[in-house]
XYZ file of C-alpha atoms in Angstrom:
244
model
C 32.527 -28.387 66.818
C 35.039 -25.683 66.650
C 36.813 -26.286 63.286
C 39.869 -24.384 64.537
C 40.353 -26.993 67.510
C 40.845 -29.766 64.792
C 43.084 -27.667 62.085
C 45.536 -29.997 62.055
C 43.432 -32.799 61.425
C 41.458 -31.171 58.871
C 44.603 -29.921 57.064
C 45.337 -34.045 56.623
C 41.839 -35.508 55.982
C 39.917 -32.501 54.546
C 37.144 -30.519 55.744
C 34.210 -32.879 54.481
C 35.739 -35.653 56.496
C 36.553 -33.997 59.553
C 32.378 -33.093 59.386
C 31.392 -36.645 58.935
C 33.820 -37.693 61.950
C 31.825 -35.007 64.126
C 28.555 -36.723 63.322
C 30.012 -40.430 63.871
C 28.906 -42.232 66.726
C 31.616 -44.956 68.614
C 30.886 -47.023 71.402
C 33.538 -47.841 73.777
C 33.009 -50.847 76.029
C 35.303 -51.057 78.828
C 37.251 -47.507 79.985
C 40.562 -49.156 81.485
C 43.934 -49.302 79.977
C 42.783 -49.733 76.408
C 39.418 -48.379 76.002
C 40.422 -45.057 78.174
C 43.363 -44.412 75.489
C 40.909 -45.072 72.554
C 38.511 -42.898 73.630
C 41.077 -40.321 74.061
C 42.357 -40.832 70.410
C 38.927 -40.821 69.000
C 37.929 -37.535 70.766
C 41.389 -35.977 69.808
C 40.731 -37.058 65.854
C 37.408 -35.304 65.921
C 34.869 -38.136 66.583
C 31.746 -35.916 67.974
C 29.426 -38.748 69.313
C 30.223 -41.308 72.290
C 28.630 -44.024 74.394
C 31.245 -44.813 77.138
C 30.052 -48.199 78.975
C 31.914 -49.130 82.367
C 30.797 -50.415 85.482
C 33.847 -49.343 87.592
C 35.121 -46.602 89.355
C 38.977 -45.173 89.050
C 41.310 -47.226 91.474
C 44.965 -46.227 92.527
C 45.796 -49.581 90.909
C 45.081 -47.811 87.640
C 47.302 -45.001 87.732
C 50.416 -46.778 85.866
C 48.340 -47.535 82.543
C 44.931 -45.451 82.476
C 44.528 -42.152 80.758
C 41.651 -41.083 83.120
C 43.334 -42.113 86.191
C 45.094 -39.410 88.649
C 44.594 -38.975 92.185
C 41.755 -36.630 92.198
C 39.822 -38.902 90.183
C 40.252 -41.982 92.149
C 36.994 -43.430 93.497
C 34.991 -41.481 90.805
C 33.050 -43.329 87.603
C 35.322 -44.064 84.915
C 32.643 -42.916 82.497
C 32.121 -39.793 84.153
C 35.714 -39.263 84.307
C 36.194 -39.822 80.366
C 33.447 -37.898 79.487
C 34.752 -34.855 81.553
C 37.945 -35.333 79.698
C 36.789 -35.595 76.143
C 34.492 -32.453 76.847
C 37.650 -30.622 77.830
C 38.970 -31.538 74.433
C 35.711 -30.925 72.736
C 32.865 -29.146 74.633
C 30.571 -29.665 71.465
C 30.877 -33.577 71.870
C 27.559 -35.634 72.628
C 28.342 -38.397 75.596
C 26.022 -40.949 76.508
C 27.414 -42.888 79.913
C 26.402 -46.160 81.036
C 27.758 -46.874 84.713
C 26.790 -50.659 83.426
C 28.379 -54.125 82.902
C 27.347 -54.881 79.773
C 25.627 -58.547 79.486
C 23.008 -60.221 77.480
C 20.044 -58.378 79.005
C 21.305 -54.507 78.271
C 23.563 -55.050 74.915
C 20.890 -53.999 72.341
C 19.831 -51.302 74.416
C 23.303 -49.754 75.345
C 24.836 -50.227 71.614
C 21.732 -48.718 70.102
C 22.950 -45.984 67.600
C 26.484 -46.595 67.519
C 28.154 -46.637 64.354
C 31.202 -48.349 65.279
C 32.135 -50.359 68.798
C 35.504 -50.717 70.473
C 35.386 -54.200 72.796
C 37.909 -53.449 75.464
C 36.695 -55.665 77.974
C 39.391 -57.709 79.817
C 36.924 -60.656 81.363
C 36.724 -63.233 78.747
C 33.136 -64.402 79.751
C 31.435 -60.948 78.960
C 33.940 -60.499 75.972
C 32.675 -63.505 74.310
C 29.026 -62.605 75.103
C 29.528 -59.316 73.598
C 31.665 -60.319 70.515
C 28.828 -63.294 69.739
C 26.139 -60.682 69.996
C 28.263 -58.232 67.679
C 29.068 -60.863 65.004
C 25.409 -62.342 64.926
C 24.120 -58.626 64.542
C 26.611 -57.857 61.623
C 27.889 -54.793 63.426
C 31.225 -52.658 62.809
C 33.381 -53.025 65.580
C 36.944 -54.073 66.522
C 38.345 -56.127 69.780
C 41.312 -55.647 72.062
C 43.013 -58.847 73.023
C 45.074 -58.891 76.229
C 47.664 -56.492 76.710
C 48.912 -57.627 80.224
C 52.180 -59.620 81.058
C 53.703 -58.064 77.847
C 56.082 -55.389 77.111
C 57.095 -55.294 73.609
C 55.399 -52.588 71.524
C 56.861 -54.077 68.157
C 54.675 -57.204 68.537
C 51.155 -55.632 68.744
C 49.355 -56.177 65.258
C 46.310 -54.946 64.002
C 44.767 -57.996 61.841
C 42.019 -60.313 62.172
C 41.211 -62.840 65.048
C 41.885 -66.042 62.851
C 45.305 -64.474 62.284
C 46.079 -63.859 66.004
C 48.816 -66.158 67.519
C 50.489 -66.337 70.937
C 47.864 -64.566 72.463
C 46.141 -66.782 75.291
C 42.893 -64.314 75.380
C 42.759 -64.361 71.698
C 42.946 -68.456 71.730
C 40.356 -68.563 74.037
C 37.992 -66.050 72.141
C 38.476 -68.156 69.106
C 37.366 -71.535 70.849
C 34.314 -70.464 72.778
C 33.313 -68.552 69.525
C 33.817 -71.565 67.924
C 31.563 -73.845 69.964
C 28.735 -71.271 69.231
C 29.369 -71.541 65.408
C 31.130 -68.454 64.748
C 34.397 -68.810 63.228
C 34.451 -65.137 61.805
C 37.580 -63.128 60.595
C 36.300 -59.763 62.424
C 38.974 -57.272 63.082
C 41.245 -56.864 66.311
C 44.140 -55.827 68.209
C 46.757 -58.640 69.768
C 50.286 -59.141 70.791
C 52.181 -61.602 69.373
C 54.641 -61.395 72.195
C 54.354 -64.427 74.746
C 53.284 -63.497 78.052
C 55.792 -63.264 80.741
C 53.800 -65.112 83.140
C 50.375 -66.975 82.366
C 47.321 -65.724 83.051
C 45.703 -68.150 85.622
C 41.980 -67.092 84.635
C 42.576 -67.445 80.619
C 44.604 -70.644 80.948
C 42.132 -72.227 83.191
C 40.227 -75.063 82.064
C 36.835 -74.068 83.697
C 34.020 -73.619 81.559
C 33.082 -70.171 80.297
C 31.687 -67.623 82.900
C 29.252 -65.204 80.566
C 27.986 -63.086 83.833
C 29.936 -61.179 86.385
C 30.709 -62.559 89.533
C 34.309 -64.183 89.695
C 37.414 -62.267 90.896
C 40.093 -62.327 88.589
C 43.898 -62.732 89.409
C 45.594 -59.545 89.033
C 48.502 -59.387 86.673
C 51.294 -56.758 85.743
C 51.307 -54.219 83.058
C 53.047 -51.385 82.097
C 52.135 -48.017 80.793
C 52.514 -47.954 77.080
C 51.113 -51.195 76.144
C 47.582 -51.258 76.604
C 47.540 -47.385 75.455
C 48.992 -48.464 71.833
C 46.505 -51.211 71.738
C 43.869 -48.766 72.088
C 45.259 -46.311 69.911
C 45.465 -48.673 67.111
C 41.916 -49.844 67.688
C 40.790 -46.065 67.449
C 42.978 -45.949 64.200
C 40.870 -48.497 62.827
C 37.670 -46.881 63.543
C 38.976 -43.493 62.015
C 40.184 -45.181 58.697
C 36.975 -47.529 58.109
C 35.301 -44.183 58.584
C 37.236 -42.277 56.326
C 37.383 -44.977 53.889
C 33.464 -45.900 53.777
């Protein structure tokens, strides 16, 4: 890493801490509005090693909220677009891309070697499955809850899952993890703003679907909400590393 590229960060945290960040590996699972901004913030802070996981390609509907979404990137795998963006910020970054849907069969392999993990999955079932795995394996991670159908950035919080409120996704996460005997206090970013419209998938009484396969209903979003939540997750990772 060219230290001159991160000279302002070095002035803030010092050369030794910057060197430690450059040797830290962070896995970002889900490169939508939350995950793409989290990865960008990590790269600009000096994190030097990444594991990027997402099965999807950039679509035109992503233009309003995903840092990787431009007209020139539509149709390209999100992991590859994010990789190119990180390398344009830090050509020395080491990046492993997985164009994959993370599930019970590949979690251990895909997340091996990651010092920290950011859960930016927006589908309930896969999110629950990965969070259960991370808790049971005692991994260092932060989960990000729902950003859709909200517009007040002043109601975004960095706390623990047990303290979250007014967030339907967080409530369901607590419920289904509780059924699996997990009542942890892992860190999360959530909004206490009541959604302006219900998310029918999250509010549905249907049993949890862990695997991919059900089409989700589209919900509204605004540019800054997932971006702020993603950057707060990145901030947690950076601060955890610097304070360790």
